[in-house]
Amino acid sequence: MTLNDTVLTNDGLDARATGTVLLIACGALAHEILALKRINAWDHLDLTCLPAILHNHPDRIPDAVSDAVLRHRSQYDQIFVVYADCGTGGLLEKRCRELGVQMIPGPHCYSFFEGNDTFAARDEMTAFYLTDFLVRQFEAFVIKPLGLDRHPELRDMYFGHYEKLVYQAQTDDPDLTDKAKACADRLELTFERRFTGYGQLQTELAQIGTSTGA
Amino acid sequence: MSEEDDEIILSELDDEELVQQMFDDLYDGLKEEIEEGVNILLERGWQPYRILTEALVGGMTIVGNDFRDGILFVPEVLLAANAMKGGMAILKPLLVETGAPRVGKMVIGTVKGDIHDIGKNLVSMMMEGAGFEVVDLGINNAVEAYLEALEKEQPDILGMSALLTTTMPYMKVVIDTLVEKGIRDDYTVLVGGAPLNEEFGKAIGADAYCRDAAVAVETAKTFMARKHNQLAAG
């Protein structure tokens, strides 16, 4: 399946109506989840994604997840929400509990890609994080919504207290690393690349397979 | 259309037109024009407090409403705030000199582990615009920093801000410490930040959760009025 990042950003991804477990995920995780599905032959998992740009509007995530769960739940044995808290201040967790569906633990994808415990132990408050997807969609997620394309003078108001940009690499891609470095330069932050692979995303999804006996 | 044909000479506008033009200039984030407008009104004998409330706060209220209604977005609000800041910088020393009314005093800061201050800065500015004296502690404040400032400044209101789900629980640490020390009821505690909500504000024992800067100002005013009424009744 060929994925289009712009479509994942704005529209998400439709389920294929195959498998017994539906993953409802952020569009920013589509590449990684489909790669894990392929590598591990997790044929019992189907995937639908909500628009990744909800990342910039966390207040809209609980309702969007809720709608997707209610729309799909009759067609699957189980639904798993592939979101962490993602800035919802605990509201997504509460909603998932009410709906009786599980989600990924942790504050956000930067945390579970690295592993929640490792990420928390770093305690890096002056780091700005990008993943593979966010590097590719840097303009759509950072530059344009913050108005930095039109008003670069706002840089200090947004990033004045940040010190470094951490690129959490899910894959080894020199071009993407170059692009991430350019993102750091543009934000006037020092650059650090950390290879995370799929991290806790992989272990969490693997457990779904185990628990369903698939 | 050429800019020359359209250029507006601020000093040629009458007071009412000038204030309306300043609303537009604030909306468009034109800092230099706002500074010029403030200086013109001062030259015309306007009191600093009147310029602040009628021209600057009036203009920012429109910006705030359009932000709330999804017409304006964060970058435009920041540009408008920056323009207002330019006007405020001229007025602030004059407000002190002219003895402008003081509604109350607030200590505000972003909590420990959090470096985000855009929302907090907007609240500070709008609170100042509404006549509050604001002591801004900046970012990454541990409970000790809040306590020290409360002791030193004796404010009416404590404001705490957080942008991260991981840092917002620290607000409870601060409030619990105030309770332990028996000083919780000495202050109105207002909290805000993107991941917060009303339920969270109640759960941690804050007096109110404020969705945005405009709500923060209105909430602060309400609590100050209540305080004055209680004092009058007592």
Coordinates of C-alpha atoms in Angstrom, one line a residue:
Chain A
M1 CA 0.0 0.0 0.0
T2 CA 1.4 3.4 -0.9
L3 CA 0.8 6.0 1.7
N4 CA 0.6 9.7 1.0
D5 CA 1.8 11.9 3.9
T6 CA -0.4 14.8 3.0
V7 CA -3.5 12.6 3.0
L8 CA -2.4 11.1 6.3
T9 CA -2.0 14.6 7.7
N10 CA -5.4 15.9 6.6
D11 CA -7.7 12.9 6.0
G12 CA -6.2 9.9 7.7
L13 CA -6.6 6.4 6.4
D14 CA -9.6 4.1 5.9
A15 CA -9.8 0.6 7.4
R16 CA -9.5 -2.2 4.9
A17 CA -12.2 -4.3 6.7
T18 CA -9.8 -7.3 7.2
G19 CA -8.7 -8.8 10.5
T20 CA -10.4 -9.1 13.8
V21 CA -8.8 -6.3 15.7
L22 CA -9.0 -2.7 14.6
L23 CA -6.3 -0.2 15.4
I24 CA -7.5 3.4 15.5
A25 CA -4.3 5.4 15.2
C26 CA -2.9 8.8 14.6
G27 CA -2.1 9.3 11.0
A28 CA 1.5 10.1 12.0
L29 CA 1.9 6.4 13.0
A30 CA 0.5 4.8 9.8
H31 CA 3.9 4.0 8.2
E32 CA 5.3 2.5 11.4
I33 CA 2.2 0.4 12.2
L34 CA 1.9 -0.9 8.6
A35 CA 5.6 -1.8 8.7
L36 CA 5.3 -3.7 11.9
K37 CA 2.2 -5.4 10.6
R38 CA 4.2 -6.5 7.5
I39 CA 7.3 -7.6 9.4
N40 CA 5.4 -9.5 12.0
A41 CA 2.7 -10.9 9.7
W42 CA 0.0 -9.4 12.1
D43 CA -2.8 -10.2 9.7
H44 CA -5.4 -10.1 12.5
L45 CA -4.8 -6.3 12.8
D46 CA -6.6 -3.8 10.6
L47 CA -5.7 -0.1 10.7
T48 CA -7.6 3.1 10.3
C49 CA -6.0 6.5 11.0
L50 CA -7.4 9.8 12.1
P51 CA -5.9 12.9 10.5
A52 CA -2.5 13.4 11.9
I53 CA -3.0 17.1 12.1
L54 CA -5.1 16.5 15.2
H55 CA -1.7 16.5 16.9
N56 CA -2.0 20.3 16.7
H57 CA -5.5 20.3 18.1
P58 CA -5.5 17.8 21.0
D59 CA -8.8 19.0 22.3
R60 CA -10.4 17.4 19.2
I61 CA -8.8 14.0 19.7
P62 CA -11.2 12.4 22.3
D63 CA -14.3 13.1 20.2
A64 CA -12.6 12.0 17.0
V65 CA -11.5 8.7 18.6
S66 CA -14.9 8.2 20.1
D67 CA -16.6 8.7 16.8
A68 CA -14.3 6.2 15.1
V69 CA -14.8 3.6 17.9
L70 CA -18.5 3.8 17.7
R71 CA -18.5 3.7 13.9
H72 CA -16.4 0.6 13.7
R73 CA -16.9 -1.4 16.8
S74 CA -19.6 -3.7 15.5
Q75 CA -17.3 -4.9 12.7
Y76 CA -14.4 -6.1 14.9
D77 CA -13.8 -8.3 17.9
Q78 CA -11.6 -5.7 19.5
I79 CA -10.5 -2.1 19.1
F80 CA -7.2 -0.7 20.2
V81 CA -6.5 3.0 20.2
V82 CA -2.9 3.8 19.1
Y83 CA -2.7 7.2 20.7
A84 CA -0.9 8.1 23.9
D85 CA -2.3 11.0 25.9
C86 CA -1.1 13.4 23.2
G87 CA -1.9 16.6 25.0
T88 CA -5.4 15.7 25.9
G89 CA -4.7 16.2 29.7
G90 CA -6.1 12.7 30.5
L91 CA -9.3 13.2 28.6
L92 CA -8.5 10.6 26.0
E93 CA -7.7 8.0 28.6
K94 CA -11.0 8.8 30.4
R95 CA -12.9 8.5 27.1
C96 CA -11.2 5.2 26.2
R97 CA -12.1 3.9 29.7
E98 CA -15.7 4.8 29.1
L99 CA -15.7 3.2 25.7
G100 CA -14.1 0.1 27.1
V101 CA -11.1 0.2 24.7
Q102 CA -7.4 0.2 25.5
M103 CA -4.8 2.7 24.4
I104 CA -1.1 3.2 24.5
P105 CA 0.3 4.3 27.9
G106 CA 2.5 7.4 28.1
P107 CA 2.3 11.1 27.4
H108 CA 2.9 11.1 23.6
C109 CA 4.5 9.2 20.7
Y110 CA 8.0 10.7 21.4
S111 CA 7.8 9.0 24.7
F112 CA 6.6 5.5 23.5
F113 CA 9.0 5.5 20.6
E114 CA 11.9 5.8 23.0
G115 CA 10.2 3.8 25.7
N116 CA 8.2 5.6 28.4
D117 CA 10.6 4.9 31.2
T118 CA 13.7 5.9 29.3
F119 CA 12.0 9.0 28.0
A120 CA 10.8 10.1 31.4
A121 CA 14.2 9.5 32.9
R122 CA 15.8 11.9 30.4
D123 CA 13.6 14.8 31.8
E124 CA 14.5 17.0 28.8
M125 CA 12.3 20.0 29.1
T126 CA 14.3 22.1 26.5
A127 CA 14.1 19.5 23.7
F128 CA 11.8 19.7 20.8
Y129 CA 11.1 16.4 19.2
L130 CA 10.4 15.2 15.7
T131 CA 9.7 11.7 14.4
D132 CA 10.2 10.4 10.8
F133 CA 6.7 11.5 9.9
L134 CA 7.0 14.9 11.5
V135 CA 10.3 15.5 9.8
R136 CA 8.7 14.8 6.4
Q137 CA 5.7 17.0 7.4
F138 CA 7.6 19.7 9.2
E139 CA 6.1 22.5 7.1
A140 CA 2.5 21.3 7.7
F141 CA 2.9 20.6 11.4
V142 CA 5.3 23.3 12.6
I143 CA 6.2 26.1 10.1
K144 CA 2.8 26.9 8.7
P145 CA 0.5 26.5 11.7
L146 CA 2.9 28.6 13.8
G147 CA 3.0 31.2 11.1
L148 CA 6.8 31.0 10.8
D149 CA 6.6 31.0 7.0
R150 CA 4.9 34.4 7.1
H151 CA 6.4 35.8 10.3
P152 CA 9.8 34.3 11.1
E153 CA 10.2 36.9 13.8
L154 CA 7.9 34.8 15.9
R155 CA 10.6 32.2 16.3
D156 CA 11.8 33.5 19.6
M157 CA 8.3 33.6 21.1
Y158 CA 7.8 29.9 20.3
F159 CA 11.3 28.5 20.6
G160 CA 13.2 30.9 22.7
H161 CA 13.4 28.6 25.7
Y162 CA 14.2 25.5 23.6
E163 CA 17.8 24.4 23.2
K164 CA 17.9 21.4 20.9
L165 CA 15.9 19.5 18.4
V166 CA 15.9 15.7 18.9
Y167 CA 15.2 13.7 15.8
Q168 CA 13.8 10.3 17.0
A169 CA 14.5 8.2 14.0
Q170 CA 12.3 5.2 13.4
T171 CA 14.3 4.2 10.3
D172 CA 17.8 4.7 9.0
D173 CA 17.4 7.2 6.2
P174 CA 20.3 9.6 5.6
D175 CA 18.0 11.9 3.5
L176 CA 15.6 12.2 6.4
T177 CA 18.4 12.9 8.8
D178 CA 19.6 15.7 6.6
K179 CA 16.1 17.1 6.5
A180 CA 15.8 16.8 10.3
K181 CA 19.1 18.7 10.6
A182 CA 17.7 21.4 8.3
C183 CA 14.6 21.6 10.5
A184 CA 16.9 22.2 13.6
D185 CA 18.8 24.9 11.7
R186 CA 15.6 26.6 10.7
L187 CA 14.5 26.7 14.3
E188 CA 18.0 27.8 15.4
L189 CA 18.3 24.7 17.7
T190 CA 21.2 22.3 18.1
F191 CA 20.6 18.9 16.5
E192 CA 20.6 15.4 17.9
R193 CA 19.6 12.2 16.2
R194 CA 18.4 9.3 18.3
F195 CA 17.6 6.0 16.7
T196 CA 14.5 4.7 18.4
G197 CA 13.2 2.2 15.9
Y198 CA 9.6 1.3 16.7
G199 CA 10.2 1.2 20.5
Q200 CA 7.3 0.6 22.8
L201 CA 4.9 0.9 19.8
Q202 CA 6.1 -2.5 18.7
T203 CA 5.8 -4.1 22.2
E204 CA 2.3 -2.7 22.8
L205 CA 1.0 -3.9 19.4
A206 CA 2.6 -7.3 19.9
Q207 CA 0.6 -7.7 23.2
I208 CA -2.6 -7.2 21.3
G209 CA -1.8 -10.1 19.2
T210 CA -1.1 -12.2 22.3
S211 CA -4.2 -11.2 24.1
T212 CA -6.5 -12.1 21.2
G213 CA -4.7 -15.3 20.7
A214 CA -4.0 -14.4 17.1
Chain B
M1 CA -3.7 49.6 -5.3
S2 CA -0.6 51.5 -4.3
E3 CA 0.3 51.9 -0.7
E4 CA 0.9 55.6 -1.1
D5 CA -2.6 56.3 -2.2
D6 CA -3.9 54.4 0.8
E7 CA -1.6 55.5 3.4
I8 CA -3.3 56.7 6.6
I9 CA -1.8 59.5 8.5
L10 CA -2.7 58.7 12.1
S11 CA -2.2 62.2 13.4
E12 CA -4.8 63.5 10.9
L13 CA -7.5 61.3 12.3
D14 CA -9.8 62.5 15.1
D15 CA -9.8 60.7 18.4
E16 CA -12.6 58.3 17.5
E17 CA -11.2 57.5 14.1
L18 CA -7.7 57.0 15.6
V19 CA -8.9 54.5 18.2
Q20 CA -10.8 52.6 15.5
Q21 CA -7.6 52.6 13.4
M22 CA -5.6 51.4 16.4
F23 CA -8.1 48.5 16.8
D24 CA -7.3 47.6 13.1
D25 CA -3.6 48.0 13.7
L26 CA -3.6 45.8 16.7
Y27 CA -5.6 43.2 14.8
D28 CA -2.9 43.4 12.1
G29 CA -0.1 43.3 14.6
L30 CA 1.4 46.6 13.6
K31 CA 3.6 47.5 16.6
E32 CA 5.1 50.8 15.2
E33 CA 1.6 52.1 14.3
I34 CA 0.3 51.2 17.8
E35 CA 3.3 53.0 19.4
E36 CA 2.6 56.0 17.2
G37 CA -1.1 56.0 18.1
V38 CA -0.4 55.8 21.8
N39 CA 2.0 58.8 21.5
I40 CA -0.6 60.8 19.5
L41 CA -3.3 60.2 22.1
L42 CA -0.9 61.2 24.9
E43 CA 0.0 64.4 23.1
R44 CA -3.8 65.1 22.8
G45 CA -4.0 64.9 26.6
W46 CA -5.5 61.5 27.0
Q47 CA -4.8 59.9 30.4
P48 CA -2.6 56.8 30.1
Y49 CA -5.2 54.6 31.8
R50 CA -7.8 55.7 29.2
I51 CA -5.5 54.9 26.3
L52 CA -4.8 51.5 27.8
T53 CA -8.4 50.5 28.4
E54 CA -10.1 52.1 25.4
A55 CA -7.5 51.7 22.7
L56 CA -5.3 48.8 23.6
V57 CA -7.5 46.6 25.7
G58 CA -10.5 47.4 23.5
G59 CA -8.5 46.3 20.5
M60 CA -7.1 43.1 22.1
T61 CA -10.6 42.2 23.2
I62 CA -11.6 42.0 19.6
V63 CA -8.5 39.9 18.9
G64 CA -9.3 37.6 21.8
N65 CA -12.9 37.1 20.7
D66 CA -11.9 36.3 17.2
F67 CA -9.3 33.8 18.5
R68 CA -12.0 32.2 20.7
D69 CA -14.3 32.0 17.7
G70 CA -11.7 30.4 15.4
I71 CA -11.3 33.4 13.1
L72 CA -7.8 34.3 14.3
F73 CA -5.0 31.8 15.1
V74 CA -2.1 31.8 17.4
P75 CA 0.4 33.6 15.1
E76 CA -1.9 36.5 14.6
V77 CA -2.7 36.7 18.3
L78 CA 1.0 36.8 19.1
L79 CA 1.6 39.6 16.6
A80 CA -1.3 41.6 18.1
A81 CA 0.1 40.9 21.6
N82 CA 3.5 42.1 20.4
A83 CA 2.0 45.3 19.1
M84 CA 0.1 45.9 22.4
K85 CA 3.3 45.2 24.3
G86 CA 4.9 48.1 22.3
G87 CA 2.0 50.4 23.4
M88 CA 2.2 49.1 27.0
A89 CA 5.9 49.9 27.2
I90 CA 5.1 53.5 26.7
L91 CA 2.2 53.6 29.0
K92 CA 3.5 51.6 31.9
P93 CA 5.8 54.2 33.6
L94 CA 3.1 56.8 33.0
L95 CA 0.4 54.6 34.6
V96 CA 2.6 54.5 37.8
E97 CA 3.1 58.2 37.8
T98 CA -0.6 59.0 37.2
G99 CA -1.8 56.6 39.9
A100 CA -4.0 54.5 37.7
P101 CA -6.5 52.4 39.6
R102 CA -5.2 49.0 40.7
V103 CA -7.7 46.2 40.6
G104 CA -5.5 43.6 42.4
K105 CA -2.2 41.9 42.3
M106 CA -1.2 38.6 40.7
V107 CA 1.8 36.3 40.9
I108 CA 2.0 34.1 37.9
G109 CA 4.4 31.5 36.5
T110 CA 4.8 28.4 34.4
V111 CA 5.3 25.3 36.6
K112 CA 8.4 23.2 37.2
G113 CA 9.6 21.2 34.2
D114 CA 7.8 23.4 31.7
I115 CA 9.3 26.0 29.5
H116 CA 6.2 27.2 27.7
D117 CA 5.1 30.7 28.3
I118 CA 3.1 32.0 25.4
G119 CA -0.2 31.6 27.2
K120 CA 1.1 32.8 30.5
N121 CA 2.6 35.9 28.8
L122 CA -0.7 36.7 27.2
V123 CA -2.5 36.4 30.5
S124 CA 0.1 38.7 32.2
M125 CA -0.3 41.3 29.5
M126 CA -4.1 41.2 29.6
M127 CA -4.2 41.3 33.4
E128 CA -2.0 44.3 33.4
G129 CA -4.2 45.9 30.8
A130 CA -7.2 45.2 33.1
G131 CA -5.5 47.1 35.9
F132 CA -3.8 44.3 37.8
E133 CA -0.3 44.5 39.1
V134 CA 1.4 41.4 37.7
V135 CA 4.6 39.7 39.1
D136 CA 5.7 37.3 36.4
L137 CA 8.0 34.5 37.7
G138 CA 8.7 33.2 34.2
I139 CA 9.1 29.5 33.4
N140 CA 10.1 26.3 35.3
N141 CA 9.0 27.3 38.8
A142 CA 9.4 24.9 41.7
V143 CA 7.0 25.2 44.6
E144 CA 9.7 27.1 46.6
A145 CA 9.7 29.9 43.9
Y146 CA 5.9 30.3 44.2
L147 CA 6.0 30.3 48.0
E148 CA 8.8 32.9 48.1
A149 CA 7.0 35.2 45.7
L150 CA 3.7 34.8 47.6
E151 CA 5.5 35.7 50.8
K152 CA 7.3 38.7 49.3
E153 CA 4.5 40.1 47.0
Q154 CA 1.4 39.3 49.0
P155 CA -0.8 39.1 45.9
D156 CA -4.5 38.5 45.7
I157 CA -4.1 35.9 43.0
L158 CA -1.7 33.1 42.2
G159 CA -1.7 32.0 38.5
M160 CA -0.1 28.8 37.3
S161 CA 0.4 27.7 33.7
A162 CA 1.4 24.4 32.1
L163 CA 1.4 23.2 28.5
L164 CA 2.3 19.5 29.1
T165 CA 0.3 16.7 30.4
T166 CA 3.4 15.6 32.2
T167 CA 3.9 19.0 34.0
M168 CA 0.3 20.0 34.8
P169 CA 0.1 17.7 37.9
Y170 CA 2.7 19.9 39.5
M171 CA 0.0 22.5 40.1
K172 CA -1.4 20.1 42.6
V173 CA 1.9 19.9 44.4
V174 CA 1.9 23.7 44.8
I175 CA -1.7 23.9 46.0
D176 CA -1.2 21.0 48.4
T177 CA 1.8 22.8 49.8
L178 CA -0.3 25.9 50.3
V179 CA -2.9 23.8 52.1
E180 CA -0.2 22.2 54.3
K181 CA 1.1 25.6 55.3
G182 CA -2.4 26.9 56.1
I183 CA -2.2 29.7 53.5
R184 CA -4.3 28.2 50.7
D185 CA -7.3 30.4 51.4
D186 CA -5.2 33.6 51.4
Y187 CA -5.1 33.5 47.6
T188 CA -7.3 32.9 44.7
V189 CA -5.6 30.2 42.6
L190 CA -6.2 30.3 38.9
V191 CA -4.8 27.7 36.5
G192 CA -4.6 27.5 32.7
G193 CA -2.8 25.8 29.8
A194 CA -3.7 23.8 26.7
P195 CA -4.1 20.3 28.3
L196 CA -6.0 21.5 31.3
N197 CA -9.8 21.5 31.7
E198 CA -12.3 22.6 34.3
E199 CA -12.5 19.1 35.8
F200 CA -8.7 19.1 36.4
G201 CA -8.9 22.5 37.9
K202 CA -11.5 21.3 40.4
A203 CA -9.7 18.1 41.1
I204 CA -6.4 19.8 42.1
G205 CA -8.2 22.3 44.3
A206 CA -7.8 25.5 42.2
D207 CA -10.4 28.2 42.4
A208 CA -10.9 28.2 38.6
Y209 CA -9.6 26.9 35.3
C210 CA -9.2 29.7 32.7
R211 CA -9.5 28.7 29.1
D212 CA -7.8 31.7 27.7
A213 CA -6.4 35.1 28.6
A214 CA -9.8 36.9 28.3
V215 CA -11.4 34.3 30.6
A216 CA -8.6 34.7 33.1
V217 CA -9.2 38.5 33.3
E218 CA -12.9 38.1 33.7
T219 CA -12.4 35.3 36.3
A220 CA -9.9 37.4 38.2
K221 CA -12.2 40.4 38.3
T222 CA -15.1 38.3 39.6
F223 CA -12.9 36.9 42.4
M224 CA -11.7 40.4 43.3
A225 CA -15.2 41.7 43.4
R226 CA -16.2 38.8 45.7
K227 CA -13.3 39.5 47.9
H228 CA -14.2 43.2 48.2
N229 CA -17.8 42.3 49.0
Q230 CA -16.7 39.8 51.7
L231 CA -14.5 42.5 53.2
A232 CA -17.3 45.0 53.1
A233 CA -19.7 42.6 54.7
G234 CA -17.2 41.4 57.3

